[in-house]
Structure formats: C-alpha cells, structure tokens
CSV table of C-alpha atoms (C1' of nucleotides) in Angstrom, one decimal:
chain,number,residue,atom,x,y,z
A,601,MET,CA,49.7,-116.6,-26.7
A,602,GLN,CA,45.9,-115.4,-26.6
A,603,ARG,CA,43.9,-117.2,-24.3
A,604,ALA,CA,40.4,-118.8,-26.1
A,605,ILE,CA,37.5,-119.6,-23.9
A,606,ALA,CA,35.0,-121.6,-25.6
A,607,LEU,CA,31.2,-121.2,-24.1
A,608,VAL,CA,28.9,-123.6,-25.7
A,609,ASP,CA,25.6,-123.3,-24.7
A,610,CYS,CA,22.1,-125.7,-25.6
A,611,ASN,CA,19.4,-123.8,-27.6
A,612,ASN,CA,16.0,-123.7,-25.7
A,613,PHE,CA,17.6,-126.3,-23.7
A,614,TYR,CA,14.1,-128.2,-21.8
A,615,VAL,CA,12.4,-127.4,-25.1
A,616,SER,CA,14.8,-129.1,-27.8
A,617,CYS,CA,15.0,-132.1,-25.4
A,618,GLU,CA,10.9,-132.5,-25.5
A,619,ARG,CA,11.1,-131.4,-29.2
A,620,LEU,CA,13.9,-134.6,-29.6
A,621,PHE,CA,11.5,-137.2,-28.7
A,622,GLN,CA,8.0,-135.2,-30.1
A,623,PRO,CA,9.3,-134.0,-33.7
A,624,ALA,CA,5.6,-132.3,-33.7
A,625,LEU,CA,6.7,-129.5,-31.4
A,626,GLU,CA,9.0,-128.5,-34.0
A,627,GLY,CA,8.0,-124.6,-35.3
A,628,LYS,CA,5.3,-124.6,-32.3
A,629,PRO,CA,5.2,-121.9,-29.0
A,630,VAL,CA,6.2,-124.4,-26.4
A,631,VAL,CA,7.2,-123.9,-22.7
A,632,ILE,CA,8.6,-126.0,-19.9
A,633,LEU,CA,6.8,-125.4,-16.6
A,634,SER,CA,8.7,-125.7,-13.2
A,635,ASN,CA,7.8,-128.1,-10.6
A,636,ASN,CA,4.2,-127.7,-9.5
A,637,ASP,CA,3.5,-126.1,-12.8
A,638,GLY,CA,4.2,-122.5,-11.2
A,639,CYS,CA,6.2,-120.5,-13.5
A,640,VAL,CA,8.4,-120.6,-17.0
A,641,VAL,CA,11.8,-122.2,-17.1
A,642,SER,CA,12.4,-122.9,-20.9
A,643,ARG,CA,10.8,-121.1,-24.4
A,644,SER,CA,11.3,-122.0,-27.7
A,645,GLN,CA,11.8,-119.0,-29.9
A,646,GLU,CA,8.0,-118.7,-31.0
A,647,VAL,CA,7.1,-117.7,-27.2
A,648,LYS,CA,10.1,-115.5,-26.7
A,649,LYS,CA,9.0,-113.8,-29.6
A,650,LEU,CA,5.6,-113.3,-27.9
A,651,GLY,CA,7.6,-111.6,-25.0
A,652,ILE,CA,7.0,-114.0,-22.9
A,653,THR,CA,9.7,-113.9,-19.9
A,654,MET,CA,11.6,-116.4,-18.3
A,655,ALA,CA,10.4,-117.3,-14.4
A,656,ALA,CA,7.1,-115.9,-15.2
A,657,PRO,CA,4.3,-117.0,-13.3
A,658,TRP,CA,2.2,-119.4,-15.5
A,659,PHE,CA,-1.4,-118.3,-14.4
A,660,LYS,CA,-0.8,-115.3,-15.3
A,661,LEU,CA,0.3,-116.4,-19.0
A,662,LYS,CA,-3.0,-118.7,-19.7
A,663,GLU,CA,-5.1,-116.5,-21.5
A,664,LEU,CA,-2.6,-115.0,-24.0
A,665,ALA,CA,-1.2,-119.0,-24.1
A,666,ARG,CA,-4.9,-119.9,-25.2
A,667,GLN,CA,-4.8,-117.0,-27.7
A,668,HIS,CA,-1.2,-118.8,-29.6
A,669,GLY,CA,-1.6,-122.0,-28.9
A,670,ILE,CA,1.3,-122.8,-26.9
A,671,ILE,CA,1.7,-125.9,-25.7
A,672,ALA,CA,2.9,-126.5,-21.8
A,673,LEU,CA,5.0,-129.5,-20.3
A,674,SER,CA,6.0,-129.9,-16.9
A,675,SER,CA,9.5,-130.1,-16.7
A,676,ASN,CA,11.3,-134.0,-16.9
A,677,TYR,CA,14.2,-133.3,-15.0
A,678,THR,CA,15.3,-137.0,-15.5
A,679,LEU,CA,15.2,-136.6,-19.3
A,680,TYR,CA,17.1,-133.6,-18.8
A,681,ALA,CA,20.1,-134.7,-17.1
A,682,ASP,CA,20.3,-137.5,-18.9
A,683,LEU,CA,20.7,-136.0,-22.2
A,684,SER,CA,22.9,-133.2,-20.7
A,685,ASN,CA,25.6,-135.7,-19.8
A,686,ARG,CA,25.5,-137.3,-23.4
A,687,VAL,CA,25.8,-133.3,-24.9
A,688,MET,CA,28.7,-132.7,-22.4
A,689,ARG,CA,30.7,-136.5,-23.0
A,690,VAL,CA,30.8,-135.4,-27.3
A,691,LEU,CA,31.7,-131.5,-25.9
A,692,ALA,CA,34.9,-132.9,-23.4
A,693,GLN,CA,36.1,-134.7,-26.9
A,694,PHE,CA,37.1,-130.9,-28.2
A,695,SER,CA,39.3,-129.9,-24.7
A,696,PRO,CA,41.3,-131.6,-22.1
A,697,GLU,CA,39.8,-128.9,-20.0
A,698,GLN,CA,36.1,-128.6,-19.2
A,699,GLU,CA,34.0,-126.8,-17.2
A,700,ILE,CA,30.7,-127.7,-16.7
A,701,TYR,CA,28.3,-124.3,-15.6
A,702,SER,CA,25.4,-125.6,-15.9
A,703,ILE,CA,23.0,-128.2,-17.2
A,704,ASP,CA,22.9,-127.2,-20.6
A,705,GLU,CA,26.4,-125.4,-21.2
A,706,CYS,CA,30.2,-125.5,-20.6
A,707,PHE,CA,33.4,-123.7,-21.2
A,708,LEU,CA,36.3,-125.3,-22.7
A,709,ASP,CA,39.9,-124.2,-23.0
A,710,VAL,CA,41.0,-123.8,-26.6
A,711,THR,CA,43.7,-121.8,-26.3
A,712,GLY,CA,46.4,-122.7,-28.8
A,713,ILE,CA,43.8,-124.3,-31.8
A,714,ASN,CA,44.0,-123.3,-35.6
A,715,GLU,CA,40.6,-121.9,-37.2
A,716,LEU,CA,39.1,-121.9,-34.1
A,717,THR,CA,36.1,-120.6,-36.2
A,718,ARG,CA,35.8,-124.2,-38.0
A,719,TYR,CA,36.5,-125.7,-34.6
A,720,ALA,CA,33.6,-124.2,-33.2
A,721,GLN,CA,31.6,-125.4,-36.0
A,722,ALA,CA,32.5,-128.9,-36.1
A,723,MET,CA,31.0,-129.2,-31.9
A,724,ARG,CA,27.8,-127.8,-33.1
A,725,GLN,CA,27.5,-130.5,-35.9
A,726,ARG,CA,28.9,-133.2,-33.9
A,727,VAL,CA,26.2,-132.5,-31.1
A,728,LYS,CA,23.5,-132.3,-33.4
A,729,GLN,CA,24.7,-135.6,-34.8
A,730,HIS,CA,25.6,-137.5,-31.6
A,731,VAL,CA,22.7,-136.4,-29.5
A,732,GLY,CA,20.2,-133.8,-31.6
A,733,ILE,CA,20.7,-130.8,-29.5
A,734,PRO,CA,21.2,-127.5,-30.9
A,735,VAL,CA,24.2,-125.3,-29.6
A,736,CYS,CA,25.8,-122.3,-30.3
A,737,VAL,CA,29.7,-121.4,-29.3
A,738,GLY,CA,31.4,-118.1,-28.3
A,739,ILE,CA,34.7,-117.5,-27.6
A,740,ALA,CA,37.0,-114.8,-26.6
A,741,SER,CA,39.6,-114.3,-24.3
A,742,SER,CA,38.2,-114.4,-20.8
A,743,LYS,CA,34.8,-116.4,-19.4
A,744,THR,CA,32.6,-113.3,-19.2
A,745,LEU,CA,33.5,-112.0,-22.8
A,746,ALA,CA,32.9,-115.9,-24.2
A,747,LYS,CA,29.1,-115.6,-22.3
A,748,LEU,CA,28.9,-112.1,-24.2
A,749,ALA,CA,30.3,-114.2,-27.5
A,750,ASN,CA,27.3,-116.6,-27.1
A,751,HIS,CA,25.1,-114.1,-26.8
A,752,VAL,CA,26.0,-112.6,-29.9
A,753,ALA,CA,26.2,-116.4,-31.9
A,754,LYS,CA,22.7,-117.1,-30.4
A,755,LYS,CA,21.4,-114.6,-32.5
A,756,ARG,CA,23.3,-115.5,-35.9
A,757,SER,CA,22.5,-118.3,-38.2
A,758,SER,CA,26.1,-119.7,-37.9
A,759,GLY,CA,25.4,-119.9,-34.2
A,760,VAL,CA,28.8,-118.7,-33.5
A,761,CYS,CA,31.1,-116.2,-32.6
A,762,ASN,CA,34.4,-115.8,-32.4
A,763,PHE,CA,35.6,-112.5,-30.5
A,764,ASN,CA,39.3,-112.9,-30.4
A,765,ALA,CA,38.8,-113.2,-35.0
A,766,LEU,CA,37.9,-109.2,-34.2
A,767,ALA,CA,39.9,-105.8,-34.5
A,768,GLU,CA,39.4,-103.8,-31.2
A,769,ASP,CA,37.3,-101.3,-32.7
A,770,GLU,CA,34.7,-104.0,-33.9
A,771,LEU,CA,34.5,-105.8,-30.8
A,772,ASN,CA,33.7,-102.5,-29.1
A,773,HIS,CA,31.3,-101.8,-31.5
A,774,LEU,CA,29.2,-105.0,-30.9
A,775,LEU,CA,29.6,-104.4,-27.1
A,776,SER,CA,28.3,-101.1,-27.5
A,777,ARG,CA,25.2,-102.3,-28.6
A,778,ILE,CA,24.7,-105.2,-25.7
A,779,GLU,CA,23.0,-103.8,-22.4
A,780,VAL,CA,24.6,-103.6,-19.5
A,781,GLY,CA,22.2,-105.9,-18.1
A,782,GLU,CA,23.3,-108.9,-20.7
A,783,VAL,CA,26.9,-108.9,-18.7
A,784,TRP,CA,27.5,-112.1,-16.7
A,785,GLY,CA,27.6,-110.9,-13.5
A,786,VAL,CA,25.4,-107.8,-13.6
A,787,GLY,CA,21.9,-108.7,-11.8
A,788,ARG,CA,18.5,-106.6,-11.6
A,789,ARG,CA,20.1,-104.7,-8.5
A,790,THR,CA,23.5,-104.0,-10.1
A,791,HIS,CA,21.3,-103.1,-13.5
A,792,SER,CA,19.5,-100.3,-12.4
A,793,ARG,CA,22.3,-98.9,-10.2
A,794,LEU,CA,24.8,-98.4,-13.4
A,795,GLN,CA,22.5,-97.2,-15.6
A,796,ALA,CA,22.0,-94.6,-12.8
A,797,MET,CA,25.3,-93.5,-13.1
A,798,GLY,CA,25.3,-93.5,-17.2
A,799,ILE,CA,26.5,-97.1,-17.7
A,800,THR,CA,23.9,-98.3,-20.1
A,801,THR,CA,26.0,-100.9,-22.3
A,802,ALA,CA,28.3,-103.2,-22.2
A,803,LEU,CA,31.3,-101.1,-23.6
A,804,ALA,CA,30.8,-98.5,-21.1
A,805,LEU,CA,31.0,-101.1,-18.1
A,806,LYS,CA,34.2,-102.0,-20.0
A,807,CYS,CA,35.4,-98.6,-20.0
A,808,ALA,CA,34.4,-97.6,-16.3
A,809,PRO,CA,37.3,-96.7,-14.1
A,810,GLY,CA,38.0,-99.6,-12.0
A,811,GLU,CA,38.6,-98.2,-8.7
A,812,ARG,CA,35.3,-96.4,-9.1
A,813,ILE,CA,33.8,-99.8,-9.3
A,814,ARG,CA,35.5,-101.4,-6.5
A,815,ALA,CA,34.8,-98.7,-4.2
A,816,GLU,CA,31.0,-98.5,-4.9
A,817,PHE,CA,30.3,-102.4,-5.9
A,818,GLY,CA,33.1,-104.8,-5.0
A,819,ILE,CA,35.2,-107.2,-6.1
A,820,THR,CA,32.9,-109.2,-8.0
A,821,LEU,CA,32.0,-106.5,-10.7
A,822,ALA,CA,35.7,-105.0,-10.8
A,823,ARG,CA,36.4,-108.7,-11.9
A,824,THR,CA,33.6,-108.3,-14.7
A,825,VAL,CA,35.2,-104.9,-15.8
A,826,ALA,CA,38.9,-106.5,-15.8
A,827,GLU,CA,37.6,-109.6,-18.2
A,828,LEU,CA,35.4,-107.3,-20.4
A,829,GLY,CA,39.0,-105.9,-21.0
A,830,GLY,CA,40.4,-109.3,-21.8
A,831,THR,CA,42.0,-109.6,-19.1
A,832,ALA,CA,40.9,-112.8,-17.5
A,833,CYS,CA,40.2,-112.9,-13.7
A,834,LEU,CA,38.4,-116.6,-13.2
A,835,SER,CA,40.2,-119.3,-14.1
A,836,LEU,CA,38.0,-123.1,-15.3
A,837,ASP,CA,37.0,-124.6,-12.5
A,838,GLU,CA,37.0,-128.6,-13.8
A,839,HIS,CA,34.5,-129.6,-10.2
A,840,THR,CA,37.4,-131.8,-8.9
A,841,THR,CA,36.3,-130.2,-5.6
A,842,LEU,CA,33.3,-131.3,-3.6
A,843,ARG,CA,30.2,-129.1,-3.6
A,844,ALA,CA,29.8,-126.9,-0.6
A,845,GLN,CA,26.3,-127.8,0.5
A,846,ILE,CA,23.4,-129.6,-1.2
A,847,ILE,CA,20.1,-128.4,-1.0
A,848,CYS,CA,16.7,-129.9,-1.5
A,849,SER,CA,13.8,-128.2,-1.3
A,850,ARG,CA,10.4,-128.0,-2.5
A,851,SER,CA,6.9,-126.4,-3.0
A,852,PHE,CA,3.7,-128.5,-1.8
A,853,ALA,CA,1.2,-128.9,-4.2
A,854,ILE,CA,-1.1,-127.7,-1.5
A,855,PRO,CA,-0.5,-125.8,1.8
A,856,VAL,CA,0.4,-127.7,4.3
A,857,THR,CA,-0.7,-127.0,8.1
A,858,GLN,CA,0.2,-130.2,10.1
A,859,LEU,CA,3.3,-131.5,11.6
A,860,ALA,CA,2.9,-134.9,10.7
A,861,ASP,CA,2.8,-133.9,6.6
A,862,LEU,CA,6.0,-131.6,7.3
A,863,GLU,CA,7.6,-134.4,8.9
A,864,GLU,CA,7.5,-136.4,5.9
A,865,ALA,CA,8.1,-134.4,3.6
A,866,VAL,CA,11.8,-133.4,5.4
A,867,ILE,CA,12.6,-137.0,6.0
A,868,SER,CA,12.0,-137.8,1.9
A,869,TYR,CA,14.4,-134.3,1.2
A,870,THR,CA,16.9,-135.2,3.7
A,871,SER,CA,17.0,-138.7,2.2
A,872,ARG,CA,17.7,-137.1,-1.3
A,873,ALA,CA,20.4,-134.9,-0.1
A,874,ALA,CA,22.1,-137.8,1.9
A,875,GLU,CA,21.7,-139.8,-1.9
A,876,LYS,CA,24.0,-137.0,-3.2
A,877,LEU,CA,26.1,-136.4,-0.3
A,878,ARG,CA,26.7,-140.2,-0.8
A,879,ARG,CA,27.4,-140.4,-4.5
A,880,GLN,CA,30.6,-137.6,-4.1
A,881,GLN,CA,31.6,-139.4,-1.2
A,882,SER,CA,31.5,-137.2,1.5
A,883,MET,CA,30.1,-136.4,5.0
A,884,ALA,CA,28.5,-133.8,6.4
A,885,CYS,CA,28.5,-132.2,9.7
A,886,CYS,CA,25.6,-129.6,9.6
A,887,VAL,CA,22.2,-129.7,8.4
A,888,GLN,CA,19.8,-126.8,8.5
A,889,VAL,CA,16.1,-127.0,8.1
A,890,ALA,CA,14.2,-124.4,6.9
A,891,ILE,CA,10.1,-124.1,6.7
A,892,ARG,CA,7.9,-121.2,4.9
A,893,THR,CA,4.5,-119.7,4.1
A,894,ASN,CA,3.5,-118.1,1.2
A,895,PRO,CA,5.3,-114.9,0.5
A,896,ASN,CA,2.7,-113.9,-2.2
A,897,GLN,CA,0.0,-114.3,-0.2
A,898,LEU,CA,0.1,-111.2,1.2
A,899,LYS,CA,-2.9,-111.2,4.1
A,900,ALA,CA,-1.8,-114.3,5.1
A,901,PRO,CA,0.0,-114.8,8.6
A,902,GLN,CA,3.8,-115.1,7.3
A,903,TYR,CA,6.5,-116.6,9.7
A,904,GLN,CA,9.6,-118.2,7.8
A,905,PRO,CA,11.9,-119.9,10.6
A,906,GLY,CA,15.2,-122.1,9.9
A,907,LEU,CA,17.7,-123.7,12.1
A,908,THR,CA,21.2,-125.0,11.7
A,909,LEU,CA,22.2,-127.7,13.8
A,910,ALA,CA,25.8,-129.3,14.2
A,911,LEU,CA,25.8,-132.9,14.3
A,912,ALA,CA,27.6,-135.2,17.0
A,913,GLU,CA,30.2,-136.0,14.3
A,914,PRO,CA,30.7,-136.0,10.7
A,915,SER,CA,28.1,-138.2,9.0
A,916,ASP,CA,26.5,-139.5,5.5
A,917,ASP,CA,24.2,-141.7,7.3
A,918,THR,CA,20.5,-141.3,5.9
A,919,ARG,CA,19.1,-142.1,9.6
A,920,ALA,CA,21.5,-139.8,11.5
A,921,LEU,CA,20.5,-136.7,9.0
A,922,CYS,CA,17.1,-137.2,9.5
A,923,HIS,CA,17.3,-137.4,13.2
A,924,ALA,CA,19.1,-134.1,12.9
A,925,THR,CA,16.7,-132.6,10.4
A,926,LEU,CA,13.3,-133.7,12.3
A,927,SER,CA,14.6,-132.3,15.5
A,928,GLY,CA,15.3,-128.9,14.0
A,929,LEU,CA,11.9,-129.1,12.6
A,930,ARG,CA,10.3,-129.9,15.8
A,931,GLN,CA,12.3,-126.9,17.6
A,932,ILE,CA,10.8,-124.3,14.6
A,933,TYR,CA,7.3,-126.2,14.1
A,934,ARG,CA,4.6,-123.6,15.0
A,935,THR,CA,0.6,-124.4,14.4
A,936,GLY,CA,-1.5,-121.9,12.9
A,937,TYR,CA,0.3,-121.6,9.7
A,938,ALA,CA,0.1,-122.6,6.1
A,939,TYR,CA,3.0,-124.0,5.0
A,940,GLN,CA,4.0,-123.5,1.6
A,941,LYS,CA,7.2,-124.9,1.2
A,942,ALA,CA,10.3,-127.1,3.4
A,943,GLY,CA,14.1,-127.5,2.6
A,944,ILE,CA,16.9,-128.7,4.1
A,945,ILE,CA,20.8,-127.9,3.5
A,946,LEU,CA,23.5,-129.9,4.2
A,947,SER,CA,27.0,-128.5,4.8
A,948,GLY,CA,30.1,-128.5,6.5
A,949,ILE,CA,30.8,-131.0,3.7
A,950,ILE,CA,34.0,-133.1,4.0
A,951,ALA,CA,35.2,-135.9,2.2
A,952,CYS,CA,35.0,-139.5,4.0
A,953,ASP,CA,38.6,-140.2,3.5
A,954,ASN,CA,39.2,-137.3,5.5
A,955,ARG,CA,36.8,-138.0,8.8
A,956,PRO,CA,38.6,-137.1,11.8
A,957,HIS,CA,39.1,-139.9,14.0
A,958,SER,CA,38.1,-140.2,17.9
A,959,LEU,CA,39.0,-142.0,20.7
A,960,PHE,CA,35.4,-143.4,21.6
A,961,ASP,CA,34.7,-144.3,17.5
A,962,ASP,CA,32.2,-147.2,17.2
A,963,THR,CA,34.0,-148.3,14.4
A,964,GLU,CA,31.5,-151.9,14.0
A,965,ALA,CA,28.8,-149.7,13.7
A,966,GLN,CA,30.2,-147.2,11.6
A,967,GLN,CA,31.0,-150.2,8.9
A,968,LYS,CA,27.1,-151.7,9.2
A,969,SER,CA,25.8,-148.3,8.5
A,970,ALA,CA,28.4,-147.9,5.8
A,971,THR,CA,27.2,-151.5,4.1
A,972,LEU,CA,23.5,-150.5,4.7
A,973,MET,CA,23.8,-147.1,2.8
A,974,SER,CA,25.5,-148.5,0.0
A,975,THR,CA,23.2,-151.4,-0.1
A,976,LEU,CA,20.3,-148.8,-0.3
A,977,ASP,CA,21.6,-146.7,-3.0
A,978,LEU,CA,22.6,-149.6,-5.2
A,979,ILE,CA,19.2,-151.1,-5.0
A,980,ASN,CA,17.3,-147.5,-5.2
A,981,ARG,CA,19.8,-146.9,-8.8
A,982,ARG,CA,19.0,-150.2,-10.2
A,983,MET,CA,15.4,-150.7,-9.4
A,984,GLY,CA,14.6,-146.9,-9.6
A,985,SER,CA,14.9,-143.9,-7.2
A,986,GLY,CA,13.0,-144.4,-3.7
A,987,THR,CA,12.0,-147.8,-4.3
A,988,ILE,CA,13.3,-148.4,-1.0
A,989,HIS,CA,13.0,-145.2,1.4
A,990,LEU,CA,12.6,-144.4,5.2
A,991,LEU,CA,9.0,-145.8,6.6
A,992,GLY,CA,8.5,-141.7,7.7
A,993,GLU,CA,8.6,-140.3,4.2
A,994,GLY,CA,4.9,-141.7,4.0
A,995,ILE,CA,3.4,-143.6,1.0
A,996,THR,CA,0.5,-141.4,0.1
A,997,LYS,CA,2.7,-138.2,0.1
A,998,SER,CA,-0.7,-135.7,-0.3
A,999,TRP,CA,1.8,-133.0,-0.5
A,1000,ALA,CA,4.0,-133.7,-3.1
A,1001,MET,CA,4.5,-131.6,-5.9
A,1002,LYS,CA,2.1,-132.0,-9.0
A,1003,ARG,CA,3.1,-132.3,-12.6
A,1004,GLY,CA,0.0,-131.9,-15.0
A,1005,ASN,CA,1.9,-132.7,-17.9
A,1006,VAL,CA,5.2,-134.5,-18.0
A,1007,SER,CA,6.4,-136.2,-21.0
A,1008,PRO,CA,8.0,-140.2,-20.4
A,1009,ARG,CA,11.1,-140.7,-18.8
A,1010,TYR,CA,12.0,-142.2,-22.6
A,1011,THR,CA,15.9,-142.4,-22.3
A,1012,THR,CA,16.1,-143.9,-18.3
A,1013,GLU,CA,13.1,-145.9,-17.7
A,1014,LEU,CA,12.0,-149.2,-19.4
A,1015,SER,CA,8.6,-149.0,-19.2
A,1016,ASP,CA,8.4,-145.2,-20.3
A,1017,ILE,CA,10.1,-146.8,-23.8
A,1018,ALA,CA,7.2,-148.9,-24.0
A,1019,LEU,CA,4.9,-146.5,-23.2
A,1020,ALA,CA,6.2,-144.0,-25.7
A,1021,HIS,CA,6.0,-146.8,-28.6
A,1022,ALA,CA,2.7,-148.1,-27.7
A,1023,ALA,CA,1.2,-144.2,-27.5
A,1024,PRO,CA,-0.4,-143.1,-30.7
A,1025,ASN,CA,1.4,-140.5,-32.7
A,1026,LYS,CA,-1.0,-137.6,-32.7
B,1113,DT,C1',-7.0,-120.3,-7.0
B,1114,DC,C1',-2.2,-121.3,-9.0
B,1115,DT,C1',4.6,-117.2,-8.6
B,1116,DG,C1',11.0,-123.1,-9.0
B,1117,DG,C1',14.9,-125.5,-7.3
B,1118,DG,C1',19.9,-125.6,-6.4
B,1119,DG,C1',24.2,-123.6,-6.2
B,1120,DT,C1',28.4,-119.5,-5.2
B,1121,DC,C1',30.6,-115.5,-3.4
B,1122,DC,C1',31.4,-111.4,-0.5
B,1123,DT,C1',30.7,-108.7,3.0
B,1124,DA,C1',29.3,-107.0,7.8
B,1125,DG,C1',29.0,-107.6,11.9
B,1126,DG,C1',29.5,-110.1,16.5
B,1127,DA,C1',32.3,-113.0,19.9
B,1128,DC,C1',36.1,-114.3,21.3
B,1129,DC,C1',41.7,-114.2,22.3
B,1130,DC,C1',45.5,-111.4,23.4
C,202,DT,C1',34.3,-91.1,35.2
C,203,DC,C1',37.9,-92.5,32.1
C,204,DT,C1',37.6,-98.0,28.8
C,205,DG,C1',43.1,-99.9,22.8
C,206,DG,C1',44.2,-102.2,19.1
C,207,DG,C1',44.4,-105.9,16.1
C,208,DG,C1',43.4,-110.3,14.9
C,209,DT,C1',40.3,-114.5,13.6
C,210,DC,C1',36.5,-117.3,13.1
C,211,DC,C1',31.5,-117.7,12.3
C,212,DT,C1',27.3,-116.4,10.5
C,213,DA,C1',23.6,-114.5,8.3
C,214,DG,C1',22.4,-111.6,4.9
C,215,DG,C1',22.6,-110.1,-0.1
C,216,DA,C1',23.6,-110.5,-4.7
C,217,DC,C1',24.4,-113.4,-8.9
C,218,DC,C1',23.9,-117.3,-11.5
C,219,DC,C1',21.3,-120.3,-14.9
DNA sequence: TCTGGGGTCCTAGGACCC
DNA sequence: TCTGGGGTCCTAGGACCC
C-alpha cells in the first residue's frame, strides 16, 4: 500500500492568533516582530504581497510600513503556544501517529485512509471550527514531498493538495514549476551551489544523479533526492525521546557592559532552562555559557567567547546549574566590551530514572533538592512564571528585552482576560 | 539608533588506544 | 634518519529548519 503522509501547516500562524482576538486586524497588513521588536517573524498575506521577507530587520522597514499602514505587534509566545496546543490536539484526532514538527505544523500518518482529499478538508474544517485558525494540508508519500504538497496547497483556494492522487507526469509538471530553494532541506548555501550546477527546480533535483549528490553534498541532500522520488527515508518522530539540549538565550534591550548585569541574565536563563529540564524529567551533565558583542556593529570591538563545563554529577537543581554557568561566565567575561546577548545550553541530558549512582551519593540532600525544585515549579505554574526565583536574577532587570506592542495573554492569564474585556473595541 | 530564539543532524579533525 | 594502521570517542563548526 502506498504510504501517505500529511503535513498540516497553520497559515501565517502568529498573525492568525492575533486576528482571532482582534478581528479588526482581518484584511489589514499585519506583521509580528521577534523579541526586542528586532525582525519580522510572521507576515499576513497583504504584507507578503508587498515583498517583505521573513526575518527582515524592522527598523529598515519603518518607512515602507508607514506608507502602507502596516500594523506591527510584538510577539506573544504564551498566547501562540496555547493556541498551538489546541490545534495539535484537534489534529491528533485524525491519526494515531502525529509528529509535532514546530509550533505551527505537524505530520500525520494517514496511510490506508480512503478519499484523502475529503479527509484533509475535514481536518481544515474541524481546526477552523474548534480553534479558529486556518490551516493548509499537503499529502504525499514522503515527508519532503508532503512539505512541497503543502507549498502548493497554500496557493489553492481549497487549501489542500494530494500528490498521491496525481499521475507521474502531472506531479513532475508541478515539481518543474517549484524553485529548488523551496525544497525542505535546501538552504541558502546549497541553493546557490545547486543553481551553479544547473539544478534550478524541484524536478531537476529529483532527477539529479544520486551518487554525485551524495559525493558533493553529503548524505542529507542524497536523502532529500530519494524522498523527492517518493522513497521515504525520514520516519515520523513522535517525540517520545528527550531533547538532547536545552537552550535559553536572549538579546538585551540595551548593550550591557557590567559583569553584574550579565550574571543576572545568566541566572535568569539558567532558571528557565532548568524548568524545562525538570518538565521532561531529566538531568544535565554539561552546561555551556556564551556571551557576545553585537556582530552588526562593525566598528565596535568584537568578542564572542563560550565555555562548556562538565558538572560533578548530573543535576536538575537550579542552584547547582546556576553555580556552574556563573563560574563559566566569570571565566570568559572581559571588561571593555558592549555585550548584546547572553545564552546558556544544557546538554548531556539523561532521564532522571537513568541517573548513575555512586558510593558517595548524599541521598538525603538529593531528596531535599528534588522536593524544593518541585515545590518551586508548582508555585510558578499556579501563580505565574517567575513568581519565585533566585535573588540573583535581579529585580529591575534593566537589561531585559523590550516589547513595544504586545497583546494580552487572552487564554492563559486571568488578569489579561479582564483587560481584554475592559478595553474599548476600536 | 534599532538585525530573534530554539533546535537537529552531519562531518572533520584531534586525542587516545592497541 | 627512518616512524603503521585501524578503531573509538569527543568537540567544534557548518548547514539547515521554523
């Protein structure tokens, strides 16, 4: 039986989330900005038509935005994450095998289902009805082809495209009209190298000699070529495994020069990462800390050090992890630089159940730590993130990022719901 | 003046071992 | 002066994704 993989992708996800709660934004050009209102991370259809690209720096677009009356909102990840969960729960009803690939898309194994096109229409309708977010569905025999089918679906009013229902020459005709850079796994670098070889369309890549691709580009692109030919090389990953690394990094609202401010930031990021670590019931063996100056500030002196440290024993205790990241920070910090960003990475991640035991384990201290951490997590979940935190995180956080125009957390914060109702409907 | 954040996979090269 | 071959493990860096 032919394998059938569906890729369901939300349309302009962050913009659609905002429109759900501010219907007045419907039909207007809207962009959502990254942290610090730095660049564009989601665009409405009207904005895409103006030629504004993904990740374009906002400050360069302000004049164009004024001319066209573009509405810019700061990103509100709490809201987007909550709506994403709802979309994914609805889609899970359509297949027992679901891979949540990103905040706004998932793969579903729909092998063996009859009338796939009608089935895909049912997905769209149910998500629209239950959550209010518009989605498009692409179906094909491999994940890479399903991504391309979705690309085609986005341009159709039906919002659905099923490659499995097409004859070979019909499919090839569609692929011949898609630029090779649109193929999943072909980034900027590979795109220009392929073009230099005369491979400019998805069809040309599908027909490229596998061995030459393998030799010149490596195994990853060779798999992509096989997938374009309908041979599934990538399986659905149902995320039962632990994350291999947990990253927390942010740019500052203003350049930071003092060690004390960097210390506050690093403690705060380590605390967020430690929460994630405990949420997946795991411990880390290594921490990495990195800071950097602004690489776009070409004239300023540049410095971007990083340091990885092994912990004496695996830990999920915020205090132990902060102790390590702070010690790393103090080793790499130098005066005389204007730092723009700091980040930490937890790695060497193992499940708590697999923690190695040693003769010298202090069981009592370990239990105390576990109790303290789970109490901390419980309070922060109930009372709001950051209710209890280490004092070293700082109170004022002068370095914290700026978000000029953020919407209320309509679905997750009681006080914001009240605010939403009190606000006059302009 | 102002350019995000969080992740994965692959590869090359060094250290080390027998 | 001459200085093997093969294996493993780790890390850094590159490329990609959304």
